């Protein structure tokens, strides 16, 4: 029972899809867009001829409804009447704006024709082929040829290293080139005047946007899966048997429900750590501590009963109050597996029998089957995965004599205690699992490519949307910036909440000029202005920048593939929905920008 | 509005602006035009007089600063009207990485034409514009005139009711020019309406029924070509097989004087260079490899 090198650390679980938040954010941007429209076209004195008068009236009516609502709610929250911010008023306002902005878009969607969309998509593909752009991707093959020279070679790390090298070369290469191709298509059409010929055909302007988007997505899909296929062959070719055993797998874990216990009661939700983004909750250690973390399994596959043993793997976080001499030294913790048929009244009998027969695997298996309990203590180190081999007897116990009317409680509980005083053990739901099965590495690899595919779609979508207004180069950079901000999302969130080190940019500047980085700011007029400016900046980041930044981590599953974990199906569907939800507002923006665009040399 | 008016502009005005919305150039001022079904209408004017601007406004590529434009009784910004229009841009702006067949097929798809019809129509048009031999070559390799031809084919893909041609003869040799003019006549015979703009006066004169002359974005003259050009107090007479002599001159002078006129000029008419060029090429086609020497015939 050695420590497995395979670690799957999900530092931050993807947030659940929040429809209400999504609608609110879209509504907020709709209001912003309408206000900009009002300023640019009505105050700026331009006549937006293509926006039919009907659309004008709709926009004006929407604004006429939404703006007073926003005004009233701001006023109310400023006067502090009615307690908190009247959020339902804001919701109403953003809902109105959303309808006003989305209605013309939705109505125009009915005019799209597959044949025209197909023609424009086909054009994008032909362009890439005829211009011989695709040869650029052979660079990747070169990387493969020589990667072997640079990769430090350790048999058990082989697959993991290869996967990381593959994804880390493929992602930037594909993202950057996909963004570039997508961002330059429409601007080049305008520059070369081919757009003139295009728009004098019965083509909806949005069809050009959507057709380009689809074309580039199709193109990159082919490129991605072709390169992916080659990479897969490259990985499979001559894998070391050790490495294959470690990582050429797709473990399918069974997760339980995590509850916390204190003083024998389960109304505890664990101690929070001081680190805001730490997703783990902590239990206090020591013999005297009554803290427990318990995973409840209400459902287990029936075939577990037929196995000689079932692995249980876990990786916990450790938070130490006192710094030990050796950080790598682990702490002890105890795991107790109990089935629903275990009863405390039999504890004495169980212990007696166990002490009599010694701790051979056969005995433990028999005891587990008879009593429904299995215990193990071990030393764990911070965030490393360890495995226990749970005797199959436990599952035979759990899955037999099931009452026909169903069970009130869980089938199996796994209780974890921390044995060392002064230490805290951090746990999260996915930190402990029973290993059900192994899937196919190859299909898991392809699933991993789907994550990259989502990111490609994201970059292509943003690039195409930006290119309806900006020139190609700027649109390309914008798409990369949006993606980059997505990578920095956690940091941005800290910035918006003011929890990052060094404060906002203005405070940082002040500190820099004073050469003082640690002492809290005193209250002088200068520092007041500085923190006020930071407050505004934070507000801007929080309410304008953050909602527009994609959570790109949601579409990154390399870790699963590299560590040999099956990418759960439950991750893929929400990721696709989130992608659509993120791109939709960009497409609406592109729809309007394209609509008001004049085509002149 | 009568059903026979295909294009109408009312007070159409275009001011190009910079990014900040400040006016940069008034390209078209209060243009009022009506073009009827079946006409060949010419838009005339020196470089930069606003011809292309007018056409782009009509096609909804630009949006008017003031005034309105209607085609087929619908606003110019209406996309559906494009199904009945064929447009040949100033320069045929086509995708240079496609060949002639692919180009026509692509635009056919934009007209939502089914595949069989696209193929048939493309073959017809390639034949019509004389590119059959080059139909598999990518447009990058085409000469200016060949591009103009494929541009025209592209404009006729949907068998349009209204054909808008921006400088149709630019880049064409005299034969091509003649061919283009014949084609315009042919379109007119088939009941199509043609709006063309050009600064090549001879072209306009040859094909247009009515013209409008623009200068600095303002309409200067509008009317039927024949009435605009007719010189009412001069008479022209041409005869063949008549040797020129002093005797003939005197007789004619007397005759003209008898009717109260005055003989201004008598001599051989100079043929146009166009006519000469056409004759040389025709001769060379009939007897390839032989030099045409007009003095020997
Ligand atoms: N995008 C633009 N921005 C600013 N000014 C423009 C723009 N396009 C055209 N113009 C100006 O508008 C005027 C009319 O241009 P237009 O292209 O309509 O002329 P034209 O009659 O077609 O000329 P040509 O015979 O050379 O084709 C010109 O003075 C030109 O400089
Ligand atoms: Mg022009």
mmCIF file with all atom_site columns, C-alpha atoms in Angstrom, chain B residues 61-134:
data_model
loop_
_atom_site.group_PDB
_atom_site.id
_atom_site.type_symbol
_atom_site.label_atom_id
_atom_site.label_alt_id
_atom_site.label_comp_id
_atom_site.label_asym_id
_atom_site.label_entity_id
_atom_site.label_seq_id
_atom_site.pdbx_PDB_ins_code
_atom_site.Cartn_x
_atom_site.Cartn_y
_atom_site.Cartn_z
_atom_site.occupancy
_atom_site.B_iso_or_equiv
_atom_site.pdbx_formal_charge
_atom_site.auth_seq_id
_atom_site.auth_comp_id
_atom_site.auth_asym_id
_atom_site.auth_atom_id
_atom_site.pdbx_PDB_model_num
ATOM 1  C CA . UNK B 1 61  ? -23.695 49.157 -48.084 1.00 0.00 ? 61  UNK B CA 1
ATOM 2  C CA . UNK B 1 62  ? -23.604 52.727 -46.877 1.00 0.00 ? 62  UNK B CA 1
ATOM 3  C CA . UNK B 1 63  ? -26.317 54.412 -44.887 1.00 0.00 ? 63  UNK B CA 1
ATOM 4  C CA . UNK B 1 64  ? -27.587 57.812 -46.016 1.00 0.00 ? 64  UNK B CA 1
ATOM 5  C CA . UNK B 1 65  ? -26.859 60.836 -43.876 1.00 0.00 ? 65  UNK B CA 1
ATOM 6  C CA . UNK B 1 66  ? -30.142 62.274 -45.035 1.00 0.00 ? 66  UNK B CA 1
ATOM 7  C CA . UNK B 1 67  ? -32.889 61.312 -47.416 1.00 0.00 ? 67  UNK B CA 1
ATOM 8  C CA . UNK B 1 68  ? -33.973 57.880 -48.500 1.00 0.00 ? 68  UNK B CA 1
ATOM 9  C CA . UNK B 1 69  ? -33.443 55.403 -51.266 1.00 0.00 ? 69  UNK B CA 1
ATOM 10 C CA . UNK B 1 70  ? -35.952 52.838 -52.458 1.00 0.00 ? 70  UNK B CA 1
ATOM 11 C CA . UNK B 1 71  ? -35.497 49.872 -54.731 1.00 0.00 ? 71  UNK B CA 1
ATOM 12 C CA . UNK B 1 72  ? -38.523 47.948 -55.884 1.00 0.00 ? 72  UNK B CA 1
ATOM 13 C CA . UNK B 1 73  ? -40.464 50.168 -53.507 1.00 0.00 ? 73  UNK B CA 1
ATOM 14 C CA . UNK B 1 74  ? -38.563 48.846 -50.468 1.00 0.00 ? 74  UNK B CA 1
ATOM 15 C CA . UNK B 1 75  ? -35.974 50.688 -48.383 1.00 0.00 ? 75  UNK B CA 1
ATOM 16 C CA . UNK B 1 76  ? -32.401 50.196 -49.532 1.00 0.00 ? 76  UNK B CA 1
ATOM 17 C CA . UNK B 1 77  ? -31.445 48.539 -46.249 1.00 0.00 ? 77  UNK B CA 1
ATOM 18 C CA . UNK B 1 78  ? -33.802 45.648 -46.946 1.00 0.00 ? 78  UNK B CA 1
ATOM 19 C CA . UNK B 1 79  ? -31.731 42.542 -47.627 1.00 0.00 ? 79  UNK B CA 1
ATOM 20 C CA . UNK B 1 80  ? -34.432 40.645 -49.535 1.00 0.00 ? 80  UNK B CA 1
ATOM 21 C CA . UNK B 1 81  ? -34.216 43.072 -52.471 1.00 0.00 ? 81  UNK B CA 1
ATOM 22 C CA . UNK B 1 82  ? -30.768 41.704 -53.288 1.00 0.00 ? 82  UNK B CA 1
ATOM 23 C CA . UNK B 1 83  ? -32.345 38.565 -54.680 1.00 0.00 ? 83  UNK B CA 1
ATOM 24 C CA . UNK B 1 84  ? -33.531 40.667 -57.654 1.00 0.00 ? 84  UNK B CA 1
ATOM 25 C CA . UNK B 1 85  ? -30.335 42.647 -58.143 1.00 0.00 ? 85  UNK B CA 1
ATOM 26 C CA . UNK B 1 86  ? -27.083 41.882 -59.832 1.00 0.00 ? 86  UNK B CA 1
ATOM 27 C CA . UNK B 1 87  ? -24.124 44.080 -59.005 1.00 0.00 ? 87  UNK B CA 1
ATOM 28 C CA . UNK B 1 88  ? -20.768 44.349 -60.669 1.00 0.00 ? 88  UNK B CA 1
ATOM 29 C CA . UNK B 1 89  ? -18.447 46.304 -58.376 1.00 0.00 ? 89  UNK B CA 1
ATOM 30 C CA . UNK B 1 90  ? -15.959 48.869 -59.582 1.00 0.00 ? 90  UNK B CA 1
ATOM 31 C CA . UNK B 1 91  ? -13.345 46.191 -59.392 1.00 0.00 ? 91  UNK B CA 1
ATOM 32 C CA . UNK B 1 92  ? -14.580 42.628 -59.192 1.00 0.00 ? 92  UNK B CA 1
ATOM 33 C CA . UNK B 1 93  ? -13.921 41.955 -55.543 1.00 0.00 ? 93  UNK B CA 1
ATOM 34 C CA . UNK B 1 94  ? -13.946 38.178 -55.522 1.00 0.00 ? 94  UNK B CA 1
ATOM 35 C CA . UNK B 1 95  ? -12.100 35.516 -53.596 1.00 0.00 ? 95  UNK B CA 1
ATOM 36 C CA . UNK B 1 96  ? -8.831  35.010 -55.348 1.00 0.00 ? 96  UNK B CA 1
ATOM 37 C CA . UNK B 1 97  ? -8.287  31.520 -54.026 1.00 0.00 ? 97  UNK B CA 1
ATOM 38 C CA . UNK B 1 98  ? -11.412 30.141 -55.729 1.00 0.00 ? 98  UNK B CA 1
ATOM 39 C CA . UNK B 1 99  ? -11.694 29.181 -59.366 1.00 0.00 ? 99  UNK B CA 1
ATOM 40 C CA . UNK B 1 100 ? -14.426 30.427 -61.678 1.00 0.00 ? 100 UNK B CA 1
ATOM 41 C CA . UNK B 1 101 ? -16.754 27.504 -61.106 1.00 0.00 ? 101 UNK B CA 1
ATOM 42 C CA . UNK B 1 102 ? -16.352 27.609 -57.354 1.00 0.00 ? 102 UNK B CA 1
ATOM 43 C CA . UNK B 1 103 ? -16.910 31.350 -57.330 1.00 0.00 ? 103 UNK B CA 1
ATOM 44 C CA . UNK B 1 104 ? -20.215 31.097 -59.155 1.00 0.00 ? 104 UNK B CA 1
ATOM 45 C CA . UNK B 1 105 ? -21.265 28.136 -57.073 1.00 0.00 ? 105 UNK B CA 1
ATOM 46 C CA . UNK B 1 106 ? -20.488 30.049 -53.896 1.00 0.00 ? 106 UNK B CA 1
ATOM 47 C CA . UNK B 1 107 ? -22.582 33.052 -54.890 1.00 0.00 ? 107 UNK B CA 1
ATOM 48 C CA . UNK B 1 108 ? -25.318 30.730 -56.082 1.00 0.00 ? 108 UNK B CA 1
ATOM 49 C CA . UNK B 1 109 ? -25.483 29.261 -52.616 1.00 0.00 ? 109 UNK B CA 1
ATOM 50 C CA . UNK B 1 110 ? -25.888 32.733 -51.202 1.00 0.00 ? 110 UNK B CA 1
ATOM 51 C CA . UNK B 1 111 ? -28.956 33.051 -53.428 1.00 0.00 ? 111 UNK B CA 1
ATOM 52 C CA . UNK B 1 112 ? -30.145 29.845 -51.806 1.00 0.00 ? 112 UNK B CA 1
ATOM 53 C CA . UNK B 1 113 ? -30.185 28.101 -55.201 1.00 0.00 ? 113 UNK B CA 1
ATOM 54 C CA . UNK B 1 114 ? -30.269 24.299 -55.199 1.00 0.00 ? 114 UNK B CA 1
ATOM 55 C CA . UNK B 1 115 ? -27.126 22.517 -56.389 1.00 0.00 ? 115 UNK B CA 1
ATOM 56 C CA . UNK B 1 116 ? -28.412 21.373 -59.765 1.00 0.00 ? 116 UNK B CA 1
ATOM 57 C CA . UNK B 1 117 ? -29.531 24.860 -60.741 1.00 0.00 ? 117 UNK B CA 1
ATOM 58 C CA . UNK B 1 118 ? -26.273 26.350 -59.560 1.00 0.00 ? 118 UNK B CA 1
ATOM 59 C CA . UNK B 1 119 ? -24.260 23.992 -61.739 1.00 0.00 ? 119 UNK B CA 1
ATOM 60 C CA . UNK B 1 120 ? -26.365 24.628 -64.797 1.00 0.00 ? 120 UNK B CA 1
ATOM 61 C CA . UNK B 1 121 ? -26.416 28.379 -64.357 1.00 0.00 ? 121 UNK B CA 1
ATOM 62 C CA . UNK B 1 122 ? -22.669 28.540 -63.692 1.00 0.00 ? 122 UNK B CA 1
ATOM 63 C CA . UNK B 1 123 ? -21.915 26.596 -66.877 1.00 0.00 ? 123 UNK B CA 1
ATOM 64 C CA . UNK B 1 124 ? -24.158 28.919 -68.902 1.00 0.00 ? 124 UNK B CA 1
ATOM 65 C CA . UNK B 1 125 ? -22.588 32.049 -67.532 1.00 0.00 ? 125 UNK B CA 1
ATOM 66 C CA . UNK B 1 126 ? -19.019 30.851 -67.898 1.00 0.00 ? 126 UNK B CA 1
ATOM 67 C CA . UNK B 1 127 ? -19.853 30.129 -71.512 1.00 0.00 ? 127 UNK B CA 1
ATOM 68 C CA . UNK B 1 128 ? -21.461 33.564 -71.880 1.00 0.00 ? 128 UNK B CA 1
ATOM 69 C CA . UNK B 1 129 ? -18.454 35.455 -70.534 1.00 0.00 ? 129 UNK B CA 1
ATOM 70 C CA . UNK B 1 130 ? -16.064 33.285 -72.492 1.00 0.00 ? 130 UNK B CA 1
ATOM 71 C CA . UNK B 1 131 ? -14.107 31.711 -69.663 1.00 0.00 ? 131 UNK B CA 1
ATOM 72 C CA . UNK B 1 132 ? -14.862 28.076 -70.424 1.00 0.00 ? 132 UNK B CA 1
ATOM 73 C CA . UNK B 1 133 ? -11.222 27.230 -70.987 1.00 0.00 ? 133 UNK B CA 1
ATOM 74 C CA . UNK B 1 134 ? -10.141 28.946 -67.758 1.00 0.00 ? 134 UNK B CA 1
#
